[in-house]
């Protein structure tokens, strides 16, 4: 019987894991070990429900409810001096429990602190846009939509940003294969020549390092050049190529490999 | 060969030829020499003035975050080179530091010094490249030739170190692969001795140049609020009145041991950014002099380690691998299966030449990152063009794109 492979996560998997292996954890600290973080957390939890909070690798992580995100970020920007949104995006947990985890990476330059605000949404649920608070969220939320298909409510221009507008599928989902789906692999052919040209053109060659040494149409073999399109066997004699005209060029002196010097010392 | 007929009809989706308001839509790019990459800007013009700008990116999208999810950690390192390919070691470093923070590694001092040398050489390379291309866009051809000449020396030094000129992959998780080569310090010193005069040459050509000042002063002014709101970082943020340099504020490596200033300005215009880039080159040179001294002290004190000792995550030195059975086994497992960092997540920001380069890694204990988000500064420095360009004229677009210093390997990732 063929081994079962999950369809909802087609990413690369470890091919072997010791069955007694237990992953260690990145250590977490209590929030009250840091005075600045604990006062920030107190101000947030006074107004909003905080589900979980801890400090990991020097940054506080706060889990909140999805509906509170605009309020929390507004409070952090206006009262707690977290004036910059460094980054925001999503993590795909669809295979685990059909949710997405959204994170917002906040920076306070006055306090020299970074906080990560996180919450979970269900598959298909939209997030509230924070574009009114931080203009950079305009592009981040578009990228998140492009990559995961998560819509943002009240966003001024909810369109794809990196992929073409007519693309199908969202590339960073774990269900999306690394080499792309069928739509992706035939995108250019279908668009330019039509579906019926697929057989004539054939699939895309994805090995970028592939060089056919008998192909004299596209490749010049340095030192063994032949006229374009010549049938070759691979036994041509090596010909010393001279890339400068024999008669010389006006005002240009002849380049001589043997007598020339490479200047590698700026103080020469 | 005869033209093959295809279905791509002429495509004018954004151009309306007949409009009540007399607005012209101009497509700037995606192939435009002064766009510094594949940037398509849709500019709505009223006469010569731009009333609306819509940057369109994604022409260089390679899906690096997706690739990272399907690669073991060490395998991803050369891919990070292709982000900001003008200063690729800084990307390598950002990723290496993030993974080191995740697994809690301490890097040997000598490796730290070499990393700092590489980072500052990369910063100089990037700033020289910036100066050259921006000056060329504005018409100062001489500066382009001068700055590229100096950059060439730096690339030679880097080439001697790692064999590559642009895509270095010169940093490993846990340290650096090699010690610096013979002659590195001599080459670097002689470059640095010449650099102040070189920078003065550029400034003599530009600082009081009437054309340069007209194109730079009071053009592309970013206010404090706008810089914050758009997530600006690096020179873009410092030109708008914030003295914020991650090397100073959240020091990594040995940046807390070296002495340097953080140039900043509250003007926020193109000229302020230009001054900051020039000043930062001088500060980088200052740091490099100090790292040379630190390196020589490391040699004197006999600190030879270049990679961290952590058999669970980092392969042993080559000598051990070749002579000791257990090291060989460990190395085999680490190469074929990859290291397995602990379960958890980390966001690490470093000061790349362009701004705050952040790596967010979510590890679920497997050999592949579960989620890796690249926070590239240029992404938002491109986004800000939406708000920055309206009100300016077409020639200003060129100088504004120039001073934002965007690199599209990083924008599209």
XYZ file of C-alpha atoms in Angstrom:
681
model
C 0.000 0.000 0.000
C 1.222 3.494 -0.775
C 2.163 5.590 2.241
C -0.489 8.130 3.205
C 0.479 11.716 2.512
C -1.557 14.559 3.932
C -3.077 16.728 1.204
C -3.436 19.803 3.431
C 0.307 20.224 3.948
C 2.445 19.358 0.943
C 5.613 21.085 2.124
C 8.938 19.299 2.574
C 8.985 17.007 5.594
C 11.822 15.482 7.542
C 12.351 12.053 5.989
C 13.538 10.558 9.227
C 12.919 11.486 12.821
C 14.121 9.415 15.720
C 11.042 8.109 17.483
C 12.409 9.096 20.895
C 13.300 12.617 19.744
C 11.659 15.361 21.772
C 12.149 18.892 20.448
C 13.459 21.360 22.980
C 11.581 24.646 23.462
C 12.828 28.182 23.058
C 12.677 29.367 26.683
C 9.812 31.686 27.681
C 9.948 34.164 30.540
C 7.111 35.568 32.609
C 6.091 39.093 31.614
C 6.657 40.469 35.143
C 10.399 39.847 34.807
C 10.521 43.038 32.703
C 9.161 46.299 34.161
C 8.458 48.018 30.829
C 6.662 45.030 29.332
C 4.578 44.380 32.420
C 3.332 47.989 32.560
C 2.541 47.858 28.822
C 0.681 44.615 29.306
C -1.255 46.098 32.220
C -2.431 48.991 30.029
C -3.499 46.612 27.257
C -5.256 44.150 29.550
C -7.104 46.985 31.324
C -9.106 47.593 28.149
C -8.889 44.379 26.162
C -8.930 40.695 26.855
C -5.414 39.213 26.812
C -5.414 35.473 26.262
C -1.771 34.693 26.799
C 1.420 36.645 27.192
C 5.090 35.819 27.681
C 8.555 37.046 26.774
C 10.534 35.080 24.225
C 14.031 36.032 23.031
C 13.706 39.499 24.541
C 10.366 40.379 22.956
C 6.913 40.247 24.479
C 4.282 38.152 22.733
C 0.634 39.008 23.449
C -2.304 36.942 22.236
C -5.574 38.900 21.892
C -8.974 38.460 20.260
C -9.262 39.083 16.529
C -11.920 41.774 16.984
C -9.716 43.900 19.264
C -6.775 44.357 16.910
C -7.595 47.904 15.775
C -8.179 49.052 19.344
C -5.040 47.413 20.680
C -2.787 48.864 18.012
C -4.394 52.299 18.440
C -3.771 52.136 22.180
C -0.197 51.013 21.631
C 0.520 53.730 19.098
C -1.126 56.618 20.959
C -0.495 55.814 24.629
C 2.324 53.277 24.799
C 4.749 54.827 22.257
C 4.820 51.796 19.954
C 4.957 54.066 16.941
C 6.082 51.689 14.231
C 4.566 48.561 12.760
C 7.667 46.724 11.561
C 6.001 43.751 10.040
C 2.779 41.797 9.895
C 1.804 38.557 8.271
C 0.086 35.241 8.825
C 1.002 31.656 9.643
C -0.936 28.825 8.056
C -2.316 26.358 10.650
C -5.042 25.011 8.361
C -3.685 21.461 8.536
C -3.698 21.546 12.332
C -6.969 23.216 13.302
C -8.218 25.153 10.262
C -6.991 28.531 11.536
C -4.543 31.242 10.599
C -2.325 32.953 13.127
C -1.779 36.654 12.431
C 1.145 38.530 13.942
C 1.965 42.223 14.174
C 5.540 43.167 15.041
C 5.567 46.512 16.888
C 8.570 48.718 17.659
C 8.925 51.460 20.247
C 11.954 53.589 19.548
C 11.656 55.538 22.803
C 11.523 52.427 24.975
C 13.765 50.320 22.699
C 11.272 47.476 22.954
C 9.525 45.205 20.508
C 6.165 43.550 21.051
C 4.459 40.926 18.918
C 0.656 41.042 18.928
C -0.965 37.828 17.772
C -4.399 36.343 17.281
C -6.075 33.448 15.520
C -8.754 33.626 12.844
C -10.740 30.849 11.243
C -10.300 29.844 7.638
C -12.292 32.291 5.509
C -12.596 34.907 8.243
C -11.412 38.441 7.410
C -9.173 40.573 9.598
C -9.695 44.241 10.460
C -7.408 46.483 8.498
C -5.052 48.703 10.507
C -4.179 50.761 7.464
C -5.757 53.848 9.087
C -3.246 53.590 11.939
C -0.161 52.548 10.012
C 0.051 53.278 6.317
C 2.570 50.447 5.862
C -0.210 47.977 6.670
C -1.656 48.918 3.278
C 1.045 46.902 1.539
C 1.462 44.262 4.245
C -2.221 43.379 4.195
C -2.199 43.214 0.428
C 0.770 40.867 0.614
C -1.005 38.761 3.225
C -4.064 38.557 0.987
C -1.905 37.664 -1.977
C 0.001 34.947 -0.151
C -2.738 33.463 2.073
C -6.064 34.715 0.710
C -6.923 36.487 3.968
C -9.107 39.516 3.290
C -8.785 42.713 5.312
C -11.951 44.673 6.076
C -11.907 48.422 5.364
C -8.803 48.169 3.235
C -8.703 50.814 0.469
C -7.303 48.564 -2.275
C -7.557 44.854 -1.526
C -5.752 43.505 -4.591
C -2.827 41.167 -5.101
C 0.554 42.850 -4.838
C 3.290 40.401 -5.833
C 1.471 37.876 -8.012
C -0.417 38.842 -11.205
C -3.998 40.009 -10.674
C -5.401 37.008 -12.578
C -3.472 34.422 -10.560
C -5.295 31.455 -9.061
C -4.344 30.159 -5.635
C -2.351 31.639 -2.792
C 1.301 30.563 -2.866
C 2.200 30.544 0.827
C -0.594 28.185 1.832
C 0.772 24.835 2.912
C -1.540 23.178 0.371
C 0.197 24.986 -2.480
C 3.049 22.844 -3.865
C 6.509 24.344 -4.163
C 6.677 23.809 -7.911
C 3.247 25.407 -8.349
C -0.024 23.809 -9.358
C -1.197 23.105 -12.887
C -2.442 26.646 -13.399
C 0.956 28.012 -12.382
C 3.031 25.734 -14.579
C 1.040 26.565 -17.733
C 0.311 30.220 -16.915
C 2.380 31.845 -19.659
C 1.555 29.257 -22.321
C -2.189 29.429 -21.655
C -2.175 33.189 -21.595
C -0.075 33.807 -24.682
C -0.806 30.872 -26.999
C -3.890 29.221 -25.534
C -4.442 25.833 -23.910
C -4.234 23.968 -27.226
C -0.562 24.984 -27.572
C 0.440 23.080 -24.425
C 1.427 19.937 -26.320
C 3.412 21.792 -28.969
C 5.390 23.879 -26.498
C 5.770 21.293 -23.760
C 6.336 21.808 -20.065
C 8.708 24.448 -18.788
C 12.284 23.306 -18.164
C 12.831 24.154 -14.530
C 16.449 23.102 -14.246
C 18.081 26.475 -14.756
C 21.537 24.933 -14.847
C 20.659 22.610 -17.712
C 22.995 23.081 -20.655
C 22.775 20.877 -23.727
C 26.364 20.709 -24.970
C 25.271 19.763 -28.492
C 22.904 22.710 -28.774
C 24.683 25.220 -30.950
C 21.498 27.279 -31.405
C 21.475 28.801 -27.941
C 24.839 28.185 -26.330
C 28.272 29.385 -27.296
C 30.925 27.093 -25.893
C 33.762 29.392 -25.004
C 36.912 28.451 -26.845
C 35.088 25.969 -29.124
C 32.835 28.349 -30.995
C 31.169 27.246 -34.231
C 28.713 29.144 -36.430
C 25.187 29.237 -34.998
C 23.144 26.127 -35.678
C 26.050 23.935 -36.864
C 25.690 20.235 -36.137
C 28.455 19.371 -33.759
C 29.863 16.172 -32.359
C 31.796 17.499 -29.408
C 35.223 16.863 -30.960
C 35.864 20.337 -32.377
C 39.344 21.715 -32.118
C 39.854 24.513 -29.662
C 40.172 27.856 -31.396
C 41.875 30.783 -29.746
C 39.354 33.608 -29.987
C 40.552 37.106 -30.446
C 37.907 39.546 -29.395
C 39.616 42.645 -30.759
C 39.814 43.584 -34.404
C 43.096 42.684 -36.051
C 43.675 46.074 -37.595
C 43.079 47.731 -34.229
C 40.461 50.306 -33.302
C 41.020 54.058 -33.484
C 42.236 55.378 -30.097
C 41.954 51.940 -28.481
C 45.177 50.158 -27.742
C 45.466 46.443 -28.199
C 44.780 44.457 -25.044
C 47.621 42.112 -24.327
C 46.967 39.573 -21.621
C 50.636 38.916 -20.932
C 51.815 42.459 -20.365
C 48.702 43.868 -18.675
C 48.557 44.461 -14.917
C 45.545 44.135 -12.623
C 45.307 47.086 -10.254
C 44.215 45.718 -6.911
C 45.872 48.223 -4.615
C 44.142 51.599 -4.437
C 47.366 53.275 -3.294
C 49.405 52.067 -6.233
C 12.130 33.817 -38.350
C 8.515 34.721 -38.886
C 6.641 36.340 -36.047
C 4.620 33.771 -34.106
C 1.063 34.880 -33.704
C -0.092 34.972 -30.110
C -3.000 36.121 -28.044
C -1.371 39.017 -26.287
C -3.355 41.956 -27.531
C -2.077 45.461 -26.928
C -2.748 46.118 -23.313
C -3.858 49.577 -22.288
C -5.863 48.790 -19.220
C -4.774 51.867 -17.323
C -4.659 54.370 -20.085
C -7.785 56.301 -20.781
C -7.204 58.529 -23.719
C -10.315 60.633 -23.333
C -10.830 62.087 -19.927
C -12.825 65.011 -18.673
C -10.168 66.059 -16.175
C -7.328 66.210 -18.675
C -5.327 63.648 -16.710
C -2.639 61.657 -18.437
C -1.597 58.253 -17.142
C 2.072 57.535 -17.616
C 3.518 54.070 -17.205
C 6.986 54.409 -15.721
C 8.637 51.002 -16.018
C 8.711 48.056 -15.406
C 11.853 48.382 -17.515
C 13.233 51.814 -16.767
C 16.921 52.547 -16.246
C 16.342 54.835 -13.298
C 13.839 52.584 -11.540
C 16.782 50.511 -10.244
C 15.014 47.270 -11.029
C 11.606 46.086 -12.082
C 9.421 48.843 -10.691
C 6.307 49.830 -12.547
C 4.966 53.194 -11.478
C 1.631 54.363 -12.808
C 1.722 58.128 -12.623
C -1.363 60.270 -13.112
C -0.270 63.585 -14.521
C -1.886 66.945 -14.745
C 0.348 68.835 -17.090
C 3.804 68.065 -15.705
C 2.670 67.567 -12.149
C 1.957 64.164 -10.666
C -1.334 63.916 -8.837
C -1.391 60.201 -8.135
C 1.254 57.498 -8.060
C 0.642 53.791 -7.945
C 3.759 51.616 -7.549
C 3.321 48.108 -8.893
C 5.827 45.516 -7.718
C 6.273 41.774 -8.022
C 8.229 41.500 -11.261
C 11.122 39.826 -9.429
C 9.044 37.689 -7.073
C 10.721 34.337 -6.527
C 8.819 33.196 -3.471
C 11.759 33.095 -1.072
C 9.536 32.598 1.961
C 8.053 29.558 0.284
C 11.496 28.288 -0.655
C 12.632 28.706 2.952
C 9.804 26.470 4.152
C 11.130 23.705 1.925
C 14.827 23.992 2.659
C 16.939 23.068 5.648
C 18.336 26.073 7.448
C 21.843 25.981 6.010
C 20.490 25.407 2.532
C 18.616 28.700 2.628
C 21.740 30.795 3.202
C 22.729 31.268 -0.476
C 19.130 32.211 -1.286
C 19.302 35.171 1.088
C 22.110 36.549 -1.090
C 19.554 37.215 -3.780
C 17.508 39.592 -1.639
C 19.604 42.717 -1.414
C 22.202 41.636 -3.931
C 24.121 44.902 -3.546
C 25.110 43.974 0.018
C 24.470 40.268 0.242
C 26.517 39.517 3.359
C 24.145 41.653 5.400
C 21.278 39.361 4.393
C 23.344 36.281 5.219
C 24.104 37.816 8.549
C 20.474 38.708 9.333
C 19.409 35.132 8.711
C 22.341 33.596 10.588
C 21.709 35.840 13.587
C 18.011 34.948 13.655
C 18.752 31.224 13.698
C 21.482 31.702 16.307
C 19.045 33.595 18.537
C 16.522 30.807 18.037
C 18.906 28.085 19.161
C 20.755 30.293 21.636
C 24.246 30.090 20.185
C 27.216 32.198 21.159
C 29.567 32.911 18.265
C 33.357 33.003 18.891
C 34.873 36.439 19.125
C 37.136 36.122 16.100
C 34.172 35.154 13.916
C 32.268 38.146 15.254
C 35.082 40.476 14.264
C 35.264 38.993 10.757
C 31.497 39.296 10.434
C 31.638 42.945 11.401
C 34.350 43.538 8.817
C 32.209 41.886 6.151
C 29.109 43.808 7.200
C 30.833 47.166 7.081
C 32.533 46.404 3.768
C 29.085 45.524 2.473
C 27.689 48.776 3.807
C 30.431 50.703 2.023
C 29.805 48.758 -1.179
C 26.108 49.419 -0.976
C 26.497 53.126 -0.242
C 29.052 53.565 -3.017
C 26.690 51.811 -5.395
C 23.860 54.034 -4.217
C 25.904 57.169 -4.760
C 27.054 56.035 -8.180
C 23.643 55.116 -9.541
C 21.809 58.061 -8.046
C 24.394 60.493 -9.329
C 24.203 58.853 -12.745
C 20.424 59.178 -12.785
C 20.740 62.856 -12.051
C 23.435 63.273 -14.655
C 26.678 63.269 -12.690
C 28.561 60.706 -14.732
C 31.951 61.408 -13.139
C 30.750 60.465 -9.683
C 29.449 57.197 -11.097
C 32.857 56.311 -12.504
C 34.680 57.341 -9.328
C 32.380 55.460 -6.963
C 32.391 52.306 -9.072
C 36.178 52.341 -9.108
C 36.287 52.349 -5.319
C 33.589 49.714 -5.100
C 35.688 47.510 -7.331
C 38.505 47.439 -4.750
C 36.040 46.352 -2.071
C 34.648 43.640 -4.313
C 38.189 42.403 -4.908
C 38.711 42.117 -1.164
C 35.437 40.228 -0.761
C 36.303 38.032 -3.740
C 39.565 37.134 -2.055
C 37.643 36.166 1.048
C 34.782 34.083 -0.308
C 35.343 33.804 -4.053
C 32.246 35.751 -5.034
C 31.795 39.407 -5.809
C 28.068 39.897 -5.424
C 26.430 36.814 -3.943
C 28.829 36.145 -1.123
C 27.204 33.513 1.108
C 30.157 34.419 3.324
C 28.516 33.843 6.703
C 27.376 30.582 8.261
C 24.965 29.865 11.062
C 27.279 29.770 14.059
C 30.189 31.762 12.686
C 32.128 32.222 9.482
C 33.530 29.428 7.276
C 37.000 30.876 6.776
C 39.575 33.102 8.335
C 40.404 36.231 6.355
C 43.019 35.680 3.677
C 46.622 36.913 3.615
C 46.770 40.492 2.519
C 43.155 41.219 3.528
C 44.182 43.665 6.205
C 46.778 45.337 4.031
C 44.288 45.730 1.182
C 41.583 47.002 3.501
C 43.929 49.452 5.242
C 45.175 50.896 2.006
C 41.601 51.265 0.816
C 40.537 52.957 4.028
C 43.500 55.315 3.950
C 42.418 56.488 0.539
C 38.691 56.617 1.295
C 38.461 60.042 3.033
C 40.034 61.662 -0.008
C 37.650 59.746 -2.286
C 34.598 60.836 -0.329
C 35.905 64.393 -0.422
C 36.209 64.092 -4.205
C 32.572 63.068 -4.508
C 31.488 65.841 -2.213
C 33.532 68.425 -4.078
C 31.681 67.397 -7.201
C 28.230 67.341 -5.644
C 27.847 69.388 -2.461
C 27.800 72.809 -4.060
C 26.812 71.649 -7.511
C 23.921 73.841 -8.625
C 22.149 71.085 -10.537
C 22.602 68.544 -7.750
C 21.203 70.980 -5.173
C 18.212 71.847 -7.349
C 17.382 68.174 -7.814
C 17.962 67.270 -4.175
C 16.995 70.101 -1.858
C 13.347 70.348 -0.820
C 12.492 67.399 -3.057
C 10.900 64.241 -1.703
C 10.441 65.525 1.830
C 9.309 62.813 4.246
C 7.761 64.147 7.430
C 8.271 62.498 10.807
C 4.728 61.108 10.899
C 4.981 59.751 7.404
C 8.295 58.027 8.146
C 6.783 56.328 11.197
C 3.535 55.431 9.547
C 5.197 53.871 6.516
C 7.611 51.826 8.602
C 10.691 53.617 7.278
C 14.040 52.503 8.598
C 17.722 53.091 8.054
C 18.816 56.297 6.333
C 15.203 57.027 5.310
C 14.207 57.216 8.971
C 17.335 59.015 10.120
C 16.898 61.698 7.459
C 13.431 62.409 8.861
C 14.545 63.323 12.340
C 15.023 60.059 14.226
C 18.406 59.133 15.598
C 17.700 55.421 15.399
C 20.354 52.944 14.340
C 19.835 49.333 15.394
C 23.590 48.843 15.674
C 23.538 51.483 18.400
C 20.166 50.905 20.055
C 19.952 47.106 20.069
C 23.612 46.225 19.565
C 24.467 42.873 18.024
C 27.915 41.384 17.425
C 30.529 43.748 18.894
C 28.918 47.010 17.860
C 28.715 48.039 21.505
C 32.517 47.915 21.685
C 33.253 50.095 18.686
C 32.889 53.827 18.582
C 30.866 55.455 15.849
C 28.337 58.216 15.386
C 24.838 57.977 14.008
C 24.344 60.741 11.450
C 20.805 62.096 11.320
C 18.917 65.079 10.049
C 15.466 66.604 10.506
C 15.109 67.911 6.968
C 13.716 64.700 5.471
C 14.454 65.661 1.873
C 16.659 64.009 -0.742
C 19.642 66.141 0.186
C 19.422 65.100 3.839
C 19.481 61.449 2.783
C 22.434 62.100 0.508
C 24.351 63.720 3.389
C 23.537 60.780 5.653
C 24.842 58.250 3.144
C 28.097 60.179 2.789
C 28.473 60.499 6.533
C 27.719 56.823 7.080
C 30.529 55.865 4.756
C 32.926 57.764 7.007
C 31.467 56.042 10.081
C 31.822 52.634 8.415
C 35.463 53.384 7.727
C 35.879 54.307 11.383
C 34.353 50.991 12.442
C 36.544 49.078 10.003
C 39.728 50.606 11.457
C 38.587 49.470 14.888
C 37.721 45.959 13.697
C 41.215 45.618 12.219
C 42.636 46.375 15.663
C 40.199 43.916 17.246
C 41.189 41.249 14.773
C 44.873 41.747 15.444
C 44.183 41.462 19.165
C 42.326 38.182 18.544
C 45.332 36.852 16.653
C 47.687 37.932 19.425
C 45.550 36.300 22.099
C 45.382 33.108 20.076
C 41.607 32.967 19.570
C 41.336 30.718 16.564
C 37.728 29.489 16.705
C 35.597 30.537 13.768
C 32.494 28.422 14.372
C 30.484 27.921 17.538
C 30.829 24.594 19.329
C 27.391 23.067 19.431
C 27.414 19.497 18.140
C 23.615 19.361 18.061
C 23.358 22.177 15.545
C 26.768 22.997 14.062
C 29.182 20.644 12.319
C 32.581 20.155 13.938
C 35.699 21.680 12.318
C 36.874 19.906 9.162
C 39.877 18.390 10.951
C 37.608 16.696 13.484
C 35.238 15.478 10.783
C 38.128 13.847 8.957
C 39.691 12.262 12.024
C 36.926 11.521 14.509
C 34.105 9.099 14.007
C 31.514 10.907 16.100
C 32.139 14.266 14.417
C 31.742 12.618 11.029
C 28.417 11.068 12.058
C 27.184 14.372 13.404
C 28.225 16.148 10.247
C 26.476 13.551 8.117
C 23.229 13.973 10.013
C 23.443 17.766 9.927
C 24.045 17.810 6.185
C 21.497 15.197 5.141
C 18.729 15.938 7.640
C 19.573 19.431 8.768
C 19.656 21.007 12.189
C 16.463 21.005 14.225
C 16.137 24.252 16.188
C 13.887 24.250 19.249
C 10.163 24.936 19.006
C 9.504 28.648 19.209
C 9.696 31.834 17.279
C 12.003 34.763 16.952
C 12.090 38.122 15.225
C 15.545 39.580 14.812
C 16.196 42.962 13.250
C 19.584 44.041 11.961
C 20.686 47.308 10.423
C 21.333 46.482 6.790
C 22.617 49.275 4.522
C 19.035 49.882 3.353
C 17.373 49.847 6.765
C 15.884 47.395 9.201
C 16.271 43.904 7.819
C 14.240 41.524 9.940
C 13.874 37.773 9.925
C 10.858 36.242 11.621
C 11.276 32.499 12.050
C 8.641 30.164 13.437
C 10.164 26.779 14.154
C 8.131 23.710 15.021
C 11.181 21.648 15.873
C 11.617 20.305 12.366
C 14.578 20.700 10.048
C 12.569 23.147 7.932
C 11.289 26.483 9.254
C 7.508 26.324 9.595
C 7.204 29.969 8.605
C 9.863 32.455 7.681
C 8.982 36.082 7.037
C 11.518 38.380 5.505
C 11.103 41.959 6.608
C 12.879 43.831 3.846
C 13.227 47.602 4.311
C 12.866 48.389 0.616
C 9.344 46.967 0.526
C 7.974 49.902 2.498
C 10.411 52.345 0.975
C 8.691 51.491 -2.305
C 5.234 51.726 -0.763
C 5.930 55.221 0.500
C 6.218 56.396 -3.102
C 2.394 56.312 -3.180
C 2.280 59.205 -0.736
C 5.617 60.799 -1.498
C 5.502 61.384 -5.241
C 2.179 63.247 -5.715
C 2.852 66.971 -6.007
C 6.235 66.455 -7.616
C 7.237 66.615 -11.269
C 8.469 63.785 -13.492
C 12.209 64.525 -13.114
C 11.770 64.502 -9.325
C 10.501 60.923 -9.530
C 13.934 59.839 -10.683
C 15.757 61.546 -7.841
C 13.218 60.349 -5.263
C 13.519 56.717 -6.382
C 17.272 57.208 -6.298
C 17.440 58.411 -2.715
C 14.991 55.827 -1.374
C 17.675 53.291 -2.348
C 15.303 50.472 -3.173
C 16.580 47.155 -4.481
C 14.025 44.930 -6.105
C 15.522 41.645 -5.075
C 14.480 42.742 -1.625
C 11.117 44.305 -2.448
C 9.755 41.264 -4.244
C 11.790 38.592 -2.474
